CSV table of C-alpha atoms in Angstrom, one decimal:
chain,number,residue,atom,x,y,z
A,1,MET,CA,3.9,9.8,-23.7
A,2,GLU,CA,3.1,8.0,-20.7
A,3,SER,CA,6.7,7.1,-20.2
A,4,VAL,CA,7.7,10.7,-19.9
A,5,THR,CA,4.7,11.6,-17.7
A,6,ARG,CA,5.8,8.7,-15.2
A,7,ASN,CA,9.2,9.6,-15.5
A,8,PHE,CA,8.1,13.7,-14.9
A,9,PHE,CA,6.6,12.6,-11.4
A,10,LEU,CA,8.9,10.0,-10.2
A,11,PHE,CA,11.5,13.4,-10.7
A,12,LEU,CA,9.2,15.4,-8.5
A,13,SER,CA,8.7,12.6,-6.0
A,14,LYS,CA,12.7,12.8,-4.9
A,15,SER,CA,12.7,16.7,-4.7
A,16,SER,CA,13.8,17.6,-1.3
A,17,LEU,CA,12.8,21.5,-2.1
A,18,LEU,CA,9.3,20.6,-2.8
A,19,ASN,CA,8.8,18.0,-0.1
A,20,HIS,CA,9.6,20.5,2.3
A,21,ILE,CA,7.5,23.1,0.7
A,22,ALA,CA,4.2,20.6,1.0
A,23,ARG,CA,5.2,19.1,4.3
A,24,ASN,CA,5.3,23.1,5.9
A,25,TRP,CA,3.1,24.5,3.5
A,26,GLY,CA,0.6,22.1,1.5
A,27,SER,CA,-0.6,19.7,4.3
A,28,ALA,CA,-3.8,21.7,4.9
A,29,VAL,CA,-4.9,21.7,1.5
A,30,ALA,CA,-4.0,17.6,1.3
A,31,SER,CA,-5.8,16.9,4.3
A,32,LYS,CA,-8.9,15.2,4.1
A,33,LYS,CA,-8.6,15.2,0.4
A,34,ILE,CA,-5.8,12.8,-0.3
A,35,ILE,CA,-4.5,12.4,3.2
A,36,GLY,CA,-6.9,11.4,5.9
A,37,GLY,CA,-5.1,14.0,7.8
A,38,LYS,CA,-1.8,15.5,9.8
A,39,ASP,CA,-1.5,12.8,12.1
A,40,PHE,CA,-3.7,9.8,13.3
A,41,GLU,CA,-6.2,11.4,15.5
A,42,SER,CA,-7.1,13.9,12.5
A,43,ALA,CA,-7.7,11.1,10.4
A,44,ILE,CA,-10.1,9.2,12.6
A,45,PRO,CA,-13.3,10.7,11.6
A,46,VAL,CA,-12.4,9.8,8.0
A,47,ILE,CA,-11.9,6.0,8.6
A,48,LYS,CA,-15.6,6.2,10.6
A,49,ARG,CA,-16.9,8.0,7.6
A,50,LEU,CA,-15.8,5.2,5.1
A,51,ASN,CA,-16.3,2.2,7.8
A,52,ASP,CA,-19.9,3.6,7.6
A,53,GLN,CA,-20.4,3.5,3.8
A,54,GLY,CA,-19.2,-0.2,3.8
A,55,MET,CA,-15.8,0.0,3.6
A,56,ALA,CA,-12.6,-1.1,5.3
A,57,VAL,CA,-9.2,1.1,5.6
A,58,THR,CA,-5.7,0.7,5.8
A,59,VAL,CA,-4.0,3.5,7.1
A,60,ASP,CA,-0.4,4.7,6.9
A,61,HIS,CA,2.1,7.1,8.4
A,62,LEU,CA,3.6,8.6,5.8
A,63,GLY,CA,7.7,8.2,6.0
A,64,GLU,CA,9.9,6.4,4.7
A,65,PHE,CA,14.2,6.4,4.2
A,66,VAL,CA,14.8,7.0,8.1
A,67,THR,CA,18.4,7.3,8.6
A,68,LYS,CA,18.7,7.9,12.2
A,69,ALA,CA,17.6,5.4,15.0
A,70,GLU,CA,16.0,7.6,17.1
A,71,ILE,CA,13.4,8.3,14.7
A,72,ALA,CA,13.0,4.9,13.3
A,73,ASN,CA,12.4,4.4,17.3
A,74,GLU,CA,9.6,7.1,16.9
A,75,ARG,CA,8.1,5.8,14.1
A,76,THR,CA,7.6,2.0,15.9
A,77,THR,CA,6.1,3.8,19.2
A,78,GLU,CA,3.9,5.7,16.8
A,79,CYS,CA,2.8,3.1,15.1
A,80,ILE,CA,2.3,0.8,18.3
A,81,GLN,CA,0.0,3.7,19.3
A,82,THR,CA,-2.0,3.6,16.2
A,83,ILE,CA,-3.0,0.4,16.0
A,84,GLN,CA,-4.3,1.0,20.2
A,85,ARG,CA,-6.3,3.4,19.2
A,86,ILE,CA,-7.7,1.7,16.1
A,87,ALA,CA,-8.7,-1.3,18.6
A,88,GLU,CA,-10.2,1.2,21.3
A,89,ALA,CA,-12.2,2.8,18.8
A,90,GLY,CA,-13.2,0.1,17.2
A,91,LEU,CA,-12.3,1.0,13.4
A,92,ASN,CA,-12.3,-1.6,10.1
A,93,SER,CA,-8.8,-0.5,9.6
A,94,HIS,CA,-5.7,-2.5,9.1
A,95,VAL,CA,-2.1,-0.5,9.1
A,96,SER,CA,0.3,-0.5,6.2
A,97,LEU,CA,4.4,0.4,7.0
A,98,LYS,CA,7.3,0.8,5.5
A,99,MET,CA,10.8,-1.2,6.5
A,100,THR,CA,12.7,1.8,5.6
A,101,SER,CA,10.6,3.8,8.1
A,102,LEU,CA,11.6,1.5,11.0
A,103,GLY,CA,15.4,1.4,10.3
A,104,LEU,CA,15.8,-0.9,7.2
A,105,ASP,CA,18.8,1.0,6.1
A,106,ILE,CA,20.3,1.4,9.3
A,107,ASP,CA,20.9,-2.1,11.0
A,108,ASP,CA,19.0,-5.3,10.4
A,109,ASP,CA,18.6,-5.9,14.4
A,110,LEU,CA,17.1,-2.5,14.7
A,111,VAL,CA,14.4,-3.1,12.0
A,112,TYR,CA,13.4,-6.7,13.3
A,113,HIS,CA,13.0,-5.7,16.8
A,114,ASN,CA,10.9,-2.5,15.9
A,115,MET,CA,8.6,-5.0,13.8
A,116,LYS,CA,8.3,-7.2,16.5
A,117,ARG,CA,7.4,-4.6,18.8
A,118,ILE,CA,4.5,-3.5,16.2
A,119,LEU,CA,3.2,-7.3,16.0
A,120,ASP,CA,3.3,-8.1,19.3
A,121,THR,CA,0.6,-5.4,20.0
A,122,ALA,CA,-0.9,-6.3,16.4
A,123,GLU,CA,-1.3,-9.8,17.7
A,124,LYS,CA,-2.7,-8.8,20.7
A,125,HIS,CA,-5.9,-6.8,18.8
A,126,ARG,CA,-6.1,-8.8,15.8
A,127,ILE,CA,-5.0,-5.9,13.4
A,128,MET,CA,-3.4,-7.0,10.5
A,129,VAL,CA,0.0,-5.2,9.7
A,130,THR,CA,1.0,-4.7,5.9
A,131,ILE,CA,4.8,-4.7,5.0
A,132,ASP,CA,4.5,-2.0,1.9
A,133,MET,CA,7.1,-3.3,-0.4
A,134,GLU,CA,9.8,-0.4,-1.8
A,135,ASP,CA,12.4,-0.1,-4.6
A,136,GLU,CA,13.9,-3.2,-6.0
A,137,GLN,CA,17.2,-2.9,-4.2
A,138,ARG,CA,15.2,-3.6,-0.8
A,139,CYS,CA,12.9,-6.0,-2.1
A,140,GLN,CA,14.4,-9.4,-1.2
A,141,LYS,CA,15.2,-7.8,2.9
A,142,THR,CA,11.7,-7.0,2.9
A,143,LEU,CA,10.4,-10.6,2.0
A,144,ASP,CA,13.0,-12.1,4.3
A,145,ILE,CA,11.9,-9.9,7.0
A,146,PHE,CA,8.1,-10.8,6.1
A,147,LYS,CA,9.0,-14.5,6.1
A,148,GLU,CA,10.8,-14.5,9.4
A,149,MET,CA,7.8,-12.5,10.8
A,150,LYS,CA,5.0,-14.5,9.4
A,151,SER,CA,6.8,-17.8,10.8
A,152,GLN,CA,6.2,-16.2,14.2
A,153,TYR,CA,3.1,-13.8,13.8
A,154,GLU,CA,-0.6,-14.3,12.0
A,155,TYR,CA,-1.3,-10.8,11.8
A,156,VAL,CA,1.2,-9.6,9.1
A,157,SER,CA,1.1,-9.4,5.5
A,158,THR,CA,3.2,-8.2,2.6
A,159,VAL,CA,2.8,-6.4,-1.0
A,160,LEU,CA,4.1,-8.0,-4.4
A,161,GLN,CA,5.1,-5.6,-7.7
A,162,ALA,CA,3.8,-6.9,-11.1
A,163,TYR,CA,6.4,-4.5,-13.0
A,164,LEU,CA,9.5,-6.7,-11.5
A,165,TYR,CA,10.7,-9.5,-13.4
A,166,ARG,CA,11.2,-11.4,-10.0
A,167,THR,CA,7.3,-11.5,-8.7
A,168,GLU,CA,6.3,-14.4,-10.2
A,169,LYS,CA,8.7,-16.1,-8.7
A,170,ASP,CA,8.4,-14.5,-5.5
A,171,LEU,CA,4.3,-15.3,-5.4
A,172,ASP,CA,5.4,-19.1,-5.9
A,173,ASP,CA,8.2,-19.1,-3.1
A,174,LEU,CA,5.6,-17.5,-0.7
A,175,ASN,CA,2.6,-19.6,-1.4
A,176,GLU,CA,3.8,-22.3,1.3
A,177,LEU,CA,3.1,-19.5,4.1
A,178,GLN,CA,-0.1,-19.2,2.9
A,179,PRO,CA,-0.1,-15.5,2.6
A,180,PHE,CA,-2.1,-12.3,2.6
A,181,LEU,CA,-1.0,-10.2,-0.4
A,182,ARG,CA,-1.6,-7.1,-1.9
A,183,LEU,CA,-0.8,-7.1,-5.4
A,184,VAL,CA,0.2,-3.8,-7.2
A,185,LYS,CA,1.8,-2.8,-10.2
A,186,GLY,CA,4.7,-0.9,-8.7
A,187,ALA,CA,5.5,2.8,-8.3
A,188,TYR,CA,9.2,3.0,-8.3
A,189,LYS,CA,11.5,4.1,-11.3
A,190,GLU,CA,13.6,0.9,-12.1
A,191,SER,CA,16.2,0.1,-14.7
A,192,ALA,CA,14.8,-2.7,-17.7
A,193,GLU,CA,17.4,-4.9,-16.0
A,194,VAL,CA,15.0,-5.9,-13.2
A,195,ALA,CA,11.4,-4.5,-14.2
A,196,TYR,CA,9.2,-4.5,-17.5
A,197,PRO,CA,9.7,-1.3,-19.5
A,198,ASN,CA,6.4,-1.4,-21.4
A,199,LYS,CA,3.0,-1.2,-19.7
A,200,LYS,CA,1.4,-3.8,-21.6
A,201,ASP,CA,3.5,-6.4,-20.0
A,202,VAL,CA,3.2,-5.1,-16.7
A,203,ASP,CA,-0.5,-5.5,-17.1
A,204,LEU,CA,0.0,-9.0,-18.3
A,205,ASN,CA,1.8,-10.1,-15.3
A,206,TYR,CA,-0.6,-8.3,-13.2
A,207,GLN,CA,-3.4,-10.5,-14.4
A,208,LYS,CA,-1.0,-13.8,-14.1
A,209,LEU,CA,-0.6,-12.5,-10.7
A,210,ILE,CA,-3.9,-11.8,-9.8
A,211,GLU,CA,-5.2,-15.4,-11.1
A,212,LYS,CA,-2.5,-17.2,-9.4
A,213,GLN,CA,-3.0,-15.6,-6.3
A,214,LEU,CA,-6.8,-16.3,-6.3
A,215,LEU,CA,-6.4,-19.7,-7.4
A,216,SER,CA,-4.2,-20.4,-4.7
A,217,GLY,CA,-6.8,-19.9,-2.0
A,218,ASN,CA,-5.1,-17.4,0.0
A,219,TYR,CA,-6.5,-14.2,0.7
A,220,THR,CA,-5.5,-11.6,-2.1
A,221,ALA,CA,-5.9,-7.8,-2.4
A,222,ILE,CA,-6.2,-6.4,-5.8
A,223,ALA,CA,-5.0,-2.8,-5.5
A,224,THR,CA,-6.0,-0.7,-8.4
A,225,HIS,CA,-7.5,2.0,-10.4
A,226,ASP,CA,-7.7,0.3,-13.5
A,227,ASP,CA,-10.8,-0.8,-14.8
A,228,GLN,CA,-9.7,-3.4,-17.1
A,229,MET,CA,-7.7,-5.1,-13.9
A,230,ILE,CA,-10.9,-5.0,-12.1
A,231,GLU,CA,-13.1,-6.5,-14.8
A,232,PHE,CA,-10.4,-9.1,-15.3
A,233,THR,CA,-11.0,-10.0,-11.7
A,234,LYS,CA,-14.3,-9.9,-11.7
A,235,ASN,CA,-14.2,-12.6,-14.6
A,236,ILE,CA,-11.5,-14.8,-12.8
A,237,VAL,CA,-14.0,-15.1,-9.5
A,238,LYS,CA,-17.2,-15.5,-11.4
A,239,LYS,CA,-15.5,-18.3,-13.7
A,240,HIS,CA,-13.7,-20.1,-10.9
A,241,ASN,CA,-16.9,-19.4,-8.1
A,242,ILE,CA,-14.7,-17.9,-5.9
A,243,GLN,CA,-16.1,-16.2,-3.0
A,244,THR,CA,-15.8,-12.7,-2.0
A,245,SER,CA,-14.6,-13.4,1.5
A,246,GLN,CA,-11.3,-14.8,-0.2
A,247,PHE,CA,-10.3,-11.1,-2.0
A,248,GLU,CA,-10.8,-7.2,-1.5
A,249,PHE,CA,-10.3,-4.4,-3.9
A,250,GLN,CA,-7.9,-1.4,-2.6
A,251,MET,CA,-8.0,2.1,-4.0
A,252,LEU,CA,-6.5,5.4,-2.5
A,253,TYR,CA,-8.2,7.8,-0.6
A,254,GLY,CA,-9.6,10.6,-2.4
A,255,MET,CA,-9.5,8.6,-6.0
A,256,ARG,CA,-12.2,6.9,-7.5
A,257,SER,CA,-14.8,7.4,-4.8
A,258,GLU,CA,-17.6,6.8,-6.8
A,259,THR,CA,-16.0,3.5,-8.2
A,260,GLN,CA,-15.5,2.4,-4.4
A,261,GLN,CA,-18.9,2.7,-3.3
A,262,ALA,CA,-20.3,0.9,-6.6
A,263,LEU,CA,-18.2,-1.8,-6.0
A,264,VAL,CA,-19.6,-2.1,-2.1
A,265,LYS,CA,-22.9,-2.1,-3.4
A,266,GLU,CA,-22.1,-4.8,-6.1
A,267,GLY,CA,-21.3,-6.9,-2.8
A,268,TYR,CA,-17.6,-6.5,-3.2
A,269,GLN,CA,-15.3,-5.8,-0.3
A,270,MET,CA,-13.3,-2.6,-0.7
A,271,ARG,CA,-10.5,-1.4,1.3
A,272,VAL,CA,-9.6,2.5,1.3
A,273,TYR,CA,-6.0,3.0,1.6
A,274,THR,CA,-5.9,6.0,4.0
A,275,PRO,CA,-2.4,7.6,4.5
A,276,TYR,CA,-1.8,10.7,7.3
A,277,GLY,CA,1.1,12.5,8.4
A,278,ARG,CA,3.2,15.5,6.6
A,279,GLU,CA,5.1,13.4,4.7
A,280,TRP,CA,2.6,13.2,1.9
A,281,TYR,CA,4.5,14.8,-1.0
A,282,GLY,CA,6.4,12.0,-2.5
A,283,TYR,CA,3.7,9.3,-1.9
A,284,TYR,CA,1.3,11.8,-4.1
A,285,MET,CA,3.8,12.2,-6.6
A,286,ARG,CA,4.4,8.3,-7.2
A,287,ARG,CA,0.6,7.9,-7.4
A,288,LEU,CA,0.3,10.3,-10.3
A,289,ALA,CA,3.2,8.5,-12.1
A,290,GLU,CA,1.8,4.5,-11.7
A,291,ARG,CA,-1.3,5.9,-14.0
A,292,PRO,CA,-1.5,9.0,-16.1
A,293,ALA,CA,-5.6,8.5,-15.4
A,294,ASN,CA,-4.7,9.2,-11.8
A,295,ILE,CA,-3.8,12.4,-12.4
A,296,ALA,CA,-7.6,13.5,-13.1
A,297,PHE,CA,-8.9,11.4,-10.3
A,298,ALA,CA,-6.3,13.3,-7.8
A,299,LEU,CA,-7.1,17.0,-9.2
A,300,LYS,CA,-10.8,16.0,-8.8
A,301,GLY,CA,-10.1,15.1,-5.5
A,302,MET,CA,-7.9,17.9,-4.6
A,303,THR,CA,-10.8,20.8,-5.7
A,304,ARG,CA,-13.8,19.0,-3.9
A,305,LYS,CA,-15.0,20.9,-1.0
């Protein structure tokens, strides 16, 4: 049943018609409930409120799979402006972005140039930029870009997905860079040739990655709503006396707010992934596909006043 539910929401995420409807008529419904706002300025009050509650934030201007260079350049400029506004407003926030939004599918020189423009600004303001991971066919190119940027910049991190067979090797390969990594289970539809088809195997691999990254001494973000994974992490850090300054939990804005606040009260670092923009539909469907329990959390968030 879980596999059917996952495939259903992944199918919905690719509907251009539903995305068009959501973009034009649904943003007001999603705004301040599952996304921070229609644009970054409208998301600033949300970020400040989360900061006041003791939580850090990662913002993401939603939108991916850009096919025109002028749009990729526009997304780059918008990201630079967001970093500048974060600094000006004194917000406790990182920035996440996808390589396809900067031109990954268009031209290698374009995406490298745009990423350097962004990181030049991020270094100036000491604001972390996380390169989000996308589907498996873009994984290697994304990691190649991260390695190149990490050799030149400090304030850059990336994401590894536990459902891919290759990820443990990727983690080992990246270790020499002492990377800040966000660890996730993964949300794209992949074949059994490249990804674990069964949830149990994904969970076991996720735990292995969490433990390995924590024990490496490198900063680790555990991005999950899964109570089992949260408890696993707590037990690992307690067993090995790992300081809370070495890792953080990450959750999505609009989902499990009470748990987020509870973790802060327990003394853990919490970062809330807070997307903004009109292209929210595909993101939302993939989040529902990740874990059936997210459906209940999302409905609660969407219907709260």
